[in-house]
Short mmCIF file of C-alpha atoms and ligand atoms in Angstrom, two decimals:
data_model
loop_
_atom_site.label_atom_id
_atom_site.label_comp_id
_atom_site.label_asym_id
_atom_site.label_seq_id
_atom_site.Cartn_x
_atom_site.Cartn_y
_atom_site.Cartn_z
CA MET N 1 73.69 130.98 123.79
CA ALA N 2 71.74 134.14 122.87
CA ILE N 3 73.62 137.36 122.07
CA LYS N 4 72.30 138.90 125.29
CA ASN N 5 74.00 136.21 127.35
CA LEU N 6 77.45 136.70 125.84
CA PRO N 7 79.86 138.29 128.34
CA VAL N 8 80.32 142.06 128.35
CA GLU N 9 84.07 141.83 129.11
CA GLU N 10 86.37 142.79 126.24
CA CYS N 11 90.03 141.97 125.67
CA MET N 12 90.07 143.60 122.23
CA ILE N 13 90.68 147.26 123.02
CA PRO N 14 89.26 149.90 120.62
CA GLY N 15 91.67 151.91 118.52
CA SER N 16 93.53 149.01 116.85
CA ALA N 17 95.31 148.94 113.52
CA ALA N 18 92.69 146.71 111.82
CA CYS N 19 90.96 147.86 108.64
CA PRO N 20 87.37 149.07 109.16
CA GLY N 21 85.06 146.05 108.81
CA CYS N 22 87.82 143.55 109.72
CA PRO N 23 86.62 139.97 110.24
CA ALA N 24 89.67 139.08 112.35
CA THR N 25 88.86 141.57 115.12
CA MET N 26 85.18 140.62 114.88
CA ALA N 27 86.16 137.01 115.58
CA LEU N 28 88.76 137.91 118.22
CA ARG N 29 86.16 139.72 120.31
CA ILE N 30 84.15 136.49 120.46
CA VAL N 31 87.26 134.38 121.13
CA PHE N 32 88.21 136.55 124.09
CA LYS N 33 84.63 136.53 125.40
CA ALA N 34 84.55 132.74 125.29
CA LEU N 35 88.04 132.00 126.60
CA GLY N 36 88.39 134.84 129.11
CA LYS N 37 91.48 136.57 130.42
CA ASN N 38 93.33 133.46 131.53
CA THR N 39 94.50 132.93 127.95
CA VAL N 40 97.85 133.18 126.21
CA MET N 41 97.94 133.74 122.46
CA VAL N 42 100.64 132.79 120.01
CA VAL N 43 100.42 134.78 116.80
CA PRO N 44 102.64 134.26 113.76
CA ALA N 45 103.14 136.76 110.92
CA CYS N 46 99.67 137.66 109.59
CA CYS N 47 97.29 140.61 109.71
CA THR N 48 96.75 140.01 113.41
CA ALA N 49 100.41 140.72 114.18
CA VAL N 50 99.68 144.19 112.79
CA ILE N 51 96.20 144.50 114.30
CA GLU N 52 97.83 144.13 117.74
CA SER N 53 99.11 147.65 116.99
CA LEU N 54 102.50 149.30 117.25
CA TYR N 55 105.16 148.92 119.91
CA PRO N 56 105.18 150.04 122.75
CA ASN N 57 101.38 149.69 122.81
CA THR N 58 98.98 146.86 122.02
CA SER N 59 95.24 146.57 121.51
CA PHE N 60 95.10 143.08 123.03
CA ASP N 61 94.45 142.75 126.75
CA VAL N 62 95.84 139.21 127.04
CA PRO N 63 99.47 138.05 126.82
CA VAL N 64 100.51 137.49 123.19
CA MET N 65 103.70 135.99 121.88
CA ASN N 66 104.55 136.86 118.28
CA ILE N 67 106.47 134.24 116.38
CA ALA N 68 107.76 133.41 112.90
CA PHE N 69 105.23 132.73 110.14
CA GLU N 70 105.58 128.93 110.10
CA ALA N 71 105.86 128.43 113.85
CA ALA N 72 102.48 129.17 115.52
CA ALA N 73 101.72 125.62 116.64
CA ALA N 74 105.33 124.86 117.59
CA GLY N 75 105.49 128.07 119.66
CA ALA N 76 102.18 127.25 121.31
CA SER N 77 103.49 123.78 122.21
CA GLY N 78 106.42 125.41 123.98
CA VAL N 79 104.24 127.92 125.80
CA GLU N 80 101.89 125.15 126.91
CA ALA N 81 104.78 123.05 128.25
CA ALA N 82 106.29 126.03 130.09
CA LEU N 83 102.96 126.97 131.71
CA ARG N 84 102.43 123.36 132.75
CA GLN N 85 105.88 123.31 134.37
CA GLN N 86 104.94 126.45 136.30
CA GLY N 87 101.74 124.82 137.55
CA LYS N 88 99.60 127.02 135.33
CA GLY N 89 97.96 124.22 133.42
CA ASP N 90 94.57 125.96 133.67
CA THR N 91 95.68 128.74 131.29
CA THR N 92 94.22 128.33 127.80
CA VAL N 93 96.90 128.39 125.12
CA VAL N 94 95.73 129.56 121.73
CA ALA N 95 97.60 129.61 118.45
CA TRP N 96 95.87 132.13 116.20
CA ALA N 97 96.95 132.20 112.55
CA GLY N 98 95.71 133.13 109.09
CA ASP N 99 94.98 130.62 106.34
CA GLY N 100 98.41 131.21 104.81
CA GLY N 101 100.00 130.44 108.18
CA THR N 102 97.79 127.37 108.54
CA TYR N 103 97.08 125.71 105.19
CA ASP N 104 100.51 126.41 103.75
CA ILE N 105 103.51 127.53 105.71
CA GLY N 106 102.46 126.43 109.22
CA ILE N 107 100.96 123.05 108.33
CA GLN N 108 104.01 121.05 109.40
CA ALA N 109 104.17 122.65 112.86
CA LEU N 110 100.40 122.30 113.18
CA SER N 111 100.38 118.64 112.21
CA GLY N 112 103.23 117.97 114.65
CA ALA N 113 101.44 119.65 117.56
CA LEU N 114 98.22 117.74 116.83
CA GLU N 115 100.14 114.49 116.63
CA ARG N 116 101.96 115.20 119.92
CA ARG N 117 98.58 115.83 121.55
CA THR N 118 99.52 119.33 122.68
CA ASN N 119 96.83 120.72 124.98
CA PHE N 120 95.90 123.88 123.07
CA ILE N 121 93.38 125.45 120.72
CA TYR N 122 94.59 126.19 117.23
CA ILE N 123 92.41 128.81 115.56
CA CYS N 124 92.70 129.63 111.88
CA TYR N 125 90.88 132.75 110.73
CA ASN N 126 90.41 132.01 107.09
CA ASN N 127 90.20 135.07 104.86
CA GLN N 128 91.21 132.88 101.91
CA ILE N 129 94.32 134.93 101.11
CA TYR N 130 97.62 136.22 102.41
CA SER N 131 96.09 139.59 103.20
CA ASN N 132 98.81 141.18 105.33
CA THR N 133 101.26 141.24 102.43
CA GLY N 134 98.71 142.56 99.95
CA ILE N 135 96.46 139.71 98.80
CA GLN N 136 98.38 136.72 97.47
CA ARG N 137 96.81 133.33 96.80
CA SER N 138 96.88 130.66 99.50
CA GLY N 139 95.86 127.02 99.63
CA ALA N 140 92.52 128.31 100.94
CA THR N 141 91.82 130.66 98.02
CA PRO N 142 88.85 129.36 96.04
CA TYR N 143 88.92 128.50 92.35
CA GLY N 144 88.42 131.47 90.06
CA ALA N 145 89.29 134.15 92.61
CA TRP N 146 91.55 137.03 91.68
CA THR N 147 94.58 137.71 93.87
CA THR N 148 97.78 139.57 93.00
CA THR N 149 99.36 136.20 92.19
CA THR N 150 96.34 134.80 90.32
CA VAL N 151 95.49 137.76 88.12
CA GLY N 152 93.19 135.88 85.76
CA GLY N 153 91.57 133.93 88.61
CA LYS N 154 92.96 130.97 90.55
CA THR N 155 93.18 127.83 88.43
CA GLU N 156 93.17 125.32 91.31
CA PHE N 157 90.54 124.40 93.90
CA ARG N 158 91.03 125.17 97.58
CA LYS N 159 92.37 122.59 100.00
CA GLU N 160 89.96 120.81 102.33
CA MET N 161 91.80 121.64 105.53
CA GLY N 162 88.98 120.19 107.64
CA GLU N 163 89.67 116.75 106.24
CA ILE N 164 93.41 117.07 106.80
CA ILE N 165 92.73 117.98 110.43
CA GLN N 166 90.33 115.06 110.83
CA ALA N 167 93.06 112.68 109.75
CA HIS N 168 94.79 113.52 113.06
CA HIS N 169 91.77 112.21 115.01
CA ILE N 170 91.95 114.96 117.61
CA PRO N 171 89.26 115.27 120.31
CA TYR N 172 87.67 118.40 118.87
CA ALA N 173 87.66 120.21 115.53
CA ALA N 174 85.13 122.70 114.18
CA GLN N 175 84.37 125.07 111.36
CA ALA N 176 82.64 128.35 112.21
CA CYS N 177 82.06 131.74 110.63
CA VAL N 178 82.25 135.34 111.90
CA SER N 179 78.62 135.86 110.91
CA TYR N 180 77.41 133.35 113.51
CA PRO N 181 78.88 134.61 116.79
CA GLU N 182 76.74 132.42 119.07
CA ASP N 183 77.77 129.27 117.19
CA LEU N 184 81.41 130.39 117.31
CA TYR N 185 81.14 131.14 121.04
CA ASN N 186 79.66 127.71 121.79
CA LYS N 187 82.40 125.97 119.81
CA LEU N 188 85.13 127.88 121.64
CA LYS N 189 83.56 127.15 125.03
CA LYS N 190 83.41 123.46 124.19
CA ALA N 191 87.03 123.47 122.99
CA LYS N 192 88.20 125.25 126.15
CA ASP N 193 86.92 122.41 128.35
CA ILE N 194 88.45 119.57 126.34
CA LYS N 195 92.00 118.38 127.03
CA GLY N 196 94.33 117.81 124.13
CA PRO N 197 94.58 119.45 120.72
CA LYS N 198 91.59 121.38 119.39
CA TYR N 199 91.26 123.03 115.98
CA ILE N 200 88.74 125.72 115.06
CA GLU N 201 88.61 127.40 111.70
CA ILE N 202 86.66 130.63 111.25
CA MET N 203 85.47 131.85 107.86
CA ALA N 204 86.55 135.50 107.76
CA PRO N 205 85.43 137.53 104.73
CA CYS N 206 87.97 140.35 104.26
CA PRO N 207 86.66 143.57 102.64
CA PRO N 208 89.89 144.79 100.97
CA GLY N 209 91.00 141.27 100.04
CA TRP N 210 87.73 140.12 98.54
CA ARG N 211 86.83 143.54 97.20
CA PHE N 212 83.48 144.20 98.83
CA GLY N 213 82.14 147.13 100.85
CA MET N 214 83.36 147.19 104.46
CA GLU N 215 79.78 147.18 105.82
CA LYS N 216 79.17 143.74 104.24
CA THR N 217 81.51 141.46 106.22
CA VAL N 218 78.64 139.74 108.04
CA ASP N 219 76.55 139.39 104.86
CA MET N 220 79.45 137.77 103.00
CA GLY N 221 79.87 135.19 105.76
CA ILE N 222 76.15 134.36 105.79
CA MET N 223 76.20 133.95 102.01
CA ALA N 224 79.28 131.72 102.21
CA VAL N 225 77.32 129.35 104.44
CA GLU N 226 73.99 129.58 102.62
CA THR N 227 75.60 128.88 99.25
CA GLY N 228 77.54 125.94 100.65
CA ALA N 229 80.88 127.59 99.90
CA TRP N 230 81.60 127.05 103.59
CA ALA N 231 80.22 124.47 106.01
CA LEU N 232 79.58 124.85 109.73
CA TYR N 233 80.32 121.64 111.56
CA GLU N 234 82.07 120.14 114.52
CA CYS N 235 83.90 116.88 114.89
CA GLU N 236 84.05 115.40 118.39
CA ASN N 237 86.12 112.24 118.69
CA ASP N 238 85.56 111.47 115.01
CA VAL N 239 81.79 112.05 115.15
CA VAL N 240 80.85 114.86 112.76
CA THR N 241 77.77 117.04 113.36
CA PHE N 242 76.78 119.77 110.95
CA ASN N 243 75.34 122.97 112.44
CA GLY N 244 72.84 125.65 111.47
CA LYS N 245 72.05 126.10 107.79
CA SER N 246 74.84 123.68 106.87
CA LYS N 247 72.94 120.88 108.62
CA LEU N 248 69.84 121.66 106.57
CA ILE N 249 71.88 121.68 103.36
CA LEU N 250 73.53 118.37 104.28
CA GLU N 251 70.16 116.75 104.98
CA GLU N 252 68.74 118.32 101.82
CA LYS N 253 66.02 120.03 103.85
CA ILE N 254 66.99 123.24 102.07
CA GLN N 255 68.84 123.73 98.81
CA ARG N 256 72.04 125.66 98.92
CA LYS N 257 71.84 129.02 97.17
CA SER N 258 73.84 129.30 93.97
CA ILE N 259 77.48 130.28 94.48
CA GLU N 260 76.93 132.91 91.84
CA GLU N 261 74.87 134.95 94.31
CA TRP N 262 77.86 135.07 96.64
CA ILE N 263 80.68 135.65 94.16
CA LYS N 264 78.93 138.31 92.09
CA GLN N 265 79.08 140.58 95.16
CA GLN N 266 82.87 140.28 95.39
CA GLY N 267 85.23 142.27 93.20
CA ARG N 268 87.74 139.39 93.27
CA PHE N 269 85.36 137.48 90.98
CA SER N 270 84.35 140.41 88.78
CA HIS N 271 86.31 139.03 85.81
CA LEU N 272 83.81 136.13 85.77
CA PHE N 273 81.00 138.60 85.06
CA LYS N 274 82.64 141.37 83.03
CA PRO N 275 82.89 142.09 80.16
CA LYS N 276 80.99 138.85 79.53
CA LYS N 277 79.68 136.22 81.92
CA ASP N 278 82.12 133.31 82.12
CA VAL N 279 79.45 130.59 82.22
CA LYS N 280 82.00 127.79 82.06
CA ARG N 281 84.05 128.82 85.06
CA ILE N 282 80.98 129.68 87.14
CA LYS N 283 79.61 126.20 86.37
CA THR N 284 82.95 124.68 87.39
CA ILE N 285 82.59 126.36 90.79
CA GLU N 286 78.97 125.20 91.21
CA ASP N 287 79.83 121.61 90.18
CA HIS N 288 82.81 121.49 92.50
CA THR N 289 80.63 122.67 95.40
CA ASP N 290 78.05 119.99 94.61
CA GLN N 291 80.80 117.37 94.60
CA ILE N 292 81.99 118.50 98.05
CA TRP N 293 78.46 118.22 99.46
CA GLU N 294 77.95 114.83 97.86
CA ARG N 295 81.13 113.69 99.58
CA TYR N 296 79.94 115.15 102.90
CA ARG N 297 76.63 113.29 102.50
CA LYS N 298 78.32 109.98 101.82
CA LYS N 299 80.57 110.39 104.84
CA TYR N 300 78.42 112.07 107.43
CA LEU N 301 74.74 111.34 106.83
CA MET I 1 100.16 147.97 135.53
CA LYS I 2 102.89 145.41 136.12
CA LYS I 3 105.92 145.96 133.90
CA TYR I 4 108.20 143.04 133.16
CA ASP I 5 111.96 143.17 133.51
CA VAL I 6 113.02 140.96 130.60
CA VAL I 7 115.28 141.51 127.64
CA THR I 8 112.80 141.47 124.76
CA THR I 9 110.32 143.88 123.23
CA ILE I 10 107.06 144.00 125.16
CA SER I 11 104.02 146.09 124.27
CA TYR I 12 101.47 146.99 126.93
CA PRO I 13 97.70 147.25 126.44
CA LYS I 14 96.36 150.70 125.69
CA LYS I 15 93.15 152.15 124.38
CA GLY I 16 93.80 153.81 121.06
CA ALA I 17 97.10 152.03 120.46
CA MET I 18 96.88 153.33 116.88
CA GLY I 19 95.60 156.74 117.95
CA LYS I 20 92.08 158.11 117.74
CA THR I 21 90.80 155.83 115.00
CA GLY I 22 87.53 157.78 114.91
CA SER I 23 89.40 160.16 112.61
CA TRP I 24 89.45 157.38 109.94
CA ARG I 25 85.68 157.73 109.51
CA VAL I 26 84.04 158.95 106.33
CA PHE I 27 80.54 157.96 107.45
CA ARG I 28 79.26 158.29 111.00
CA PRO I 29 76.75 155.85 112.49
CA ILE I 30 73.79 157.75 113.96
CA LEU I 31 71.67 155.84 116.44
CA ASP I 32 67.96 156.53 116.91
CA LYS I 33 67.30 155.25 120.42
CA THR I 34 63.54 155.43 119.95
CA LYS I 35 63.77 152.72 117.27
CA CYS I 36 66.26 150.45 119.08
CA VAL I 37 64.85 147.14 120.32
CA LYS I 38 68.01 146.22 122.30
CA CYS I 39 68.77 143.12 120.24
CA LEU I 40 72.52 143.84 120.61
CA ARG I 41 73.37 142.72 117.09
CA CYS I 42 75.32 145.93 116.50
CA TRP I 43 77.23 145.35 119.74
CA ILE I 44 78.26 141.79 118.97
CA TYR I 45 79.20 142.39 115.33
CA CYS I 46 81.09 145.70 115.65
CA PRO I 47 84.66 144.74 114.62
CA GLU I 48 86.18 147.48 116.75
CA GLY I 49 84.19 147.00 119.94
CA THR I 50 82.99 150.59 119.70
CA VAL I 51 79.31 149.87 120.18
CA ILE I 52 79.02 150.26 123.94
CA ARG I 53 76.59 147.92 125.67
CA ASN I 54 74.96 149.65 128.64
CA LYS I 55 73.64 147.88 131.75
CA ASP I 56 70.05 148.00 130.47
CA ASP I 57 71.18 146.63 127.05
CA THR I 58 70.72 149.96 125.32
CA VAL I 59 73.72 150.85 123.16
CA ASP I 60 75.89 153.89 122.49
CA ILE I 61 78.63 154.51 119.97
CA ASP I 62 82.16 155.44 120.95
CA TYR I 63 82.93 158.06 118.29
CA GLU I 64 86.50 158.52 119.48
CA TYR I 65 87.42 155.10 118.03
CA CYS I 66 84.53 154.01 115.75
CA LYS I 67 86.02 153.56 112.27
CA GLY I 68 82.72 154.08 110.44
CA CYS I 69 82.59 150.71 108.70
CA GLY I 70 78.76 150.67 108.74
CA ILE I 71 78.42 147.07 109.90
CA CYS I 72 76.29 148.14 112.90
CA ALA I 73 73.84 149.93 110.59
CA ASN I 74 73.82 146.99 108.21
CA VAL I 75 73.06 144.33 110.83
CA CYS I 76 70.36 146.35 112.63
CA LYS I 77 67.07 144.80 111.61
CA VAL I 78 64.92 147.78 112.64
CA LYS I 79 67.13 150.37 110.94
CA ALA I 80 67.83 152.23 114.16
CA ILE I 81 71.32 153.15 112.87
CA THR I 82 71.93 155.21 109.75
CA MET I 83 75.24 156.24 108.22
CA GLU I 84 75.73 159.95 107.56
CA ARG I 85 78.64 161.60 105.83
CA GLU I 86 80.97 163.16 108.39
CA ALA I 87 81.37 166.46 106.58
CA MET I 88 77.63 167.06 106.65
CA LYS I 89 77.68 167.03 110.45
CA LYS I 90 80.18 169.87 110.75
C1 LIG V 401 108.91 133.02 106.35
C2 LIG V 401 108.13 134.21 105.99
N1 LIG V 401 107.72 134.38 104.72
C3 LIG V 401 106.98 135.47 104.39
C4 LIG V 401 106.66 136.40 105.32
C5 LIG V 401 105.86 137.62 104.91
N2 LIG V 401 104.50 137.56 105.40
C6 LIG V 401 104.11 138.15 106.54
S1 LIG V 401 102.49 138.00 106.86
C7 LIG V 401 102.27 137.15 105.41
C8 LIG V 401 100.89 136.72 104.98
C9 LIG V 401 100.09 136.03 106.03
O1 LIG V 401 98.96 135.46 105.44
P1 LIG V 401 97.92 134.67 106.31
O2 LIG V 401 98.59 133.69 107.16
O3 LIG V 401 96.85 134.15 105.40
O4 LIG V 401 97.29 135.76 107.29
P2 LIG V 401 96.57 137.13 106.86
O5 LIG V 401 97.64 138.10 106.53
O6 LIG V 401 95.67 136.83 105.71
O7 LIG V 401 95.82 137.55 108.07
C10 LIG V 401 103.47 136.99 104.72
C11 LIG V 401 103.60 136.34 103.42
C12 LIG V 401 107.12 136.20 106.65
N3 LIG V 401 106.81 137.08 107.62
N4 LIG V 401 107.84 135.11 106.94
S1 LIG V 402 93.26 142.96 105.29
FE1 LIG V 402 91.37 141.90 105.94
S2 LIG V 402 91.95 140.55 107.64
FE2 LIG V 402 93.63 142.02 107.31
S3 LIG V 402 93.24 143.69 108.77
FE3 LIG V 402 92.29 144.27 106.83
S4 LIG V 402 90.17 143.51 106.93
FE4 LIG V 402 91.35 142.50 108.57
S1 LIG V 403 80.47 151.95 112.17
FE1 LIG V 403 81.68 150.07 112.39
S2 LIG V 403 83.24 150.61 113.90
FE2 LIG V 403 81.64 152.16 114.07
S3 LIG V 403 80.31 151.43 115.66
FE3 LIG V 403 79.44 150.74 113.73
S4 LIG V 403 80.27 148.67 113.45
FE4 LIG V 403 81.53 149.69 115.01
S1 LIG V 404 71.12 146.39 116.17
FE1 LIG V 404 69.65 148.08 116.14
S2 LIG V 404 67.97 147.39 117.44
FE2 LIG V 404 69.69 146.04 117.86
S3 LIG V 404 70.68 146.97 119.65
FE3 LIG V 404 71.70 147.78 117.82
S4 LIG V 404 70.63 149.69 117.34
FE4 LIG V 404 69.34 148.54 118.77
#
């Protein structure tokens, strides 16, 4: 789908509370374009609950139910059941949560909904931090990154949520990135037409959280993919297909760029470059990334 | 618009729910229509939806709500958008 063919209709109304350069609203515009107005969103505590803007107004032109931090998928299950009872089974139910609400606090509700085969799309916009509360580490924060709770840089590697999701053997799961709107749109369209639980995770580089200039959100997402820090793929009934540059990296048709090129542009990694380059920790990140891709190759090639 | 009679807090959609966010801007995107090749990259990437897509796929910027992030200028491959400091325009 070329950019020109993406629908003009918008459900994200200008004048929201999002930071300038926000990846969440960038992704939401595409989500609304792909899913259309016959959609109900369930949003737990996260930046998006703020981005919706202040009572009595909202910047979202679709029905949204706000719910407790850990409860997005449980709430969506209830909404889906209620709509079905009312004969509105054609309405798309979306749970939309941050990585904190997905990898950590909401994982139990999410796993339950996937296991119960709830007919909904769970979307995680992954900005690799708890940004709404001022940048704390999450299970999605990469090794070495500064957050307010990892002041010297995170000492653990990030979780592989994709693999946890795959263990539920749901009909459709995908990883996308805000920088590739056509790919994201196609994945959402596909998910919309499949019955049962669907999971889509969107890489969402956050300017204040990652400490980069607000004009660079798209660049940071492209670099995440080209360095192999993030992979674009979809998993349909347990068959995994890599997409775009990630496919070329998987098949070793191109080499991934060094992670250093991506992290040196983000203030959250500046302690790895100043006052002196931390060669050891940068190598740890590169090696870990290589290991992930080696695992992908063994499993999916 | 339909209002719902239920006992809970409901917000209703509104343009500028957080006010005229154009006032947040430090830099203003200036579009040179003679350079634009109608690729619509600025339109699809604008996080605020303030690049307006016209019927003929030309674009305009909604300065009332544009937050001045500069993403449109950054993704434009023919440099048809430049960022200028707001104060200089006055
Ligand atoms: C049970 C509970 N604990 C803590 C909070 C405070 N809280 C609100 S939003 C948030 C962070 C959300 O992080 P994430 O899910 O990653 O979304 P983001 O803010 O990054 O968009 C926290 C900790 C809460 N609302 N409820
Ligand atoms: S902190 Fe990041 S994700 Fe949250 S509103 Fe700001 S830019 Fe968006
Ligand atoms: S500066 Fe940012 S908010 Fe304004 S039109 Fe460009 S991309 Fe949109
Ligand atoms: S990105 Fe540049 S060339 Fe493309 S539509 Fe926008 S202004 Fe025109």
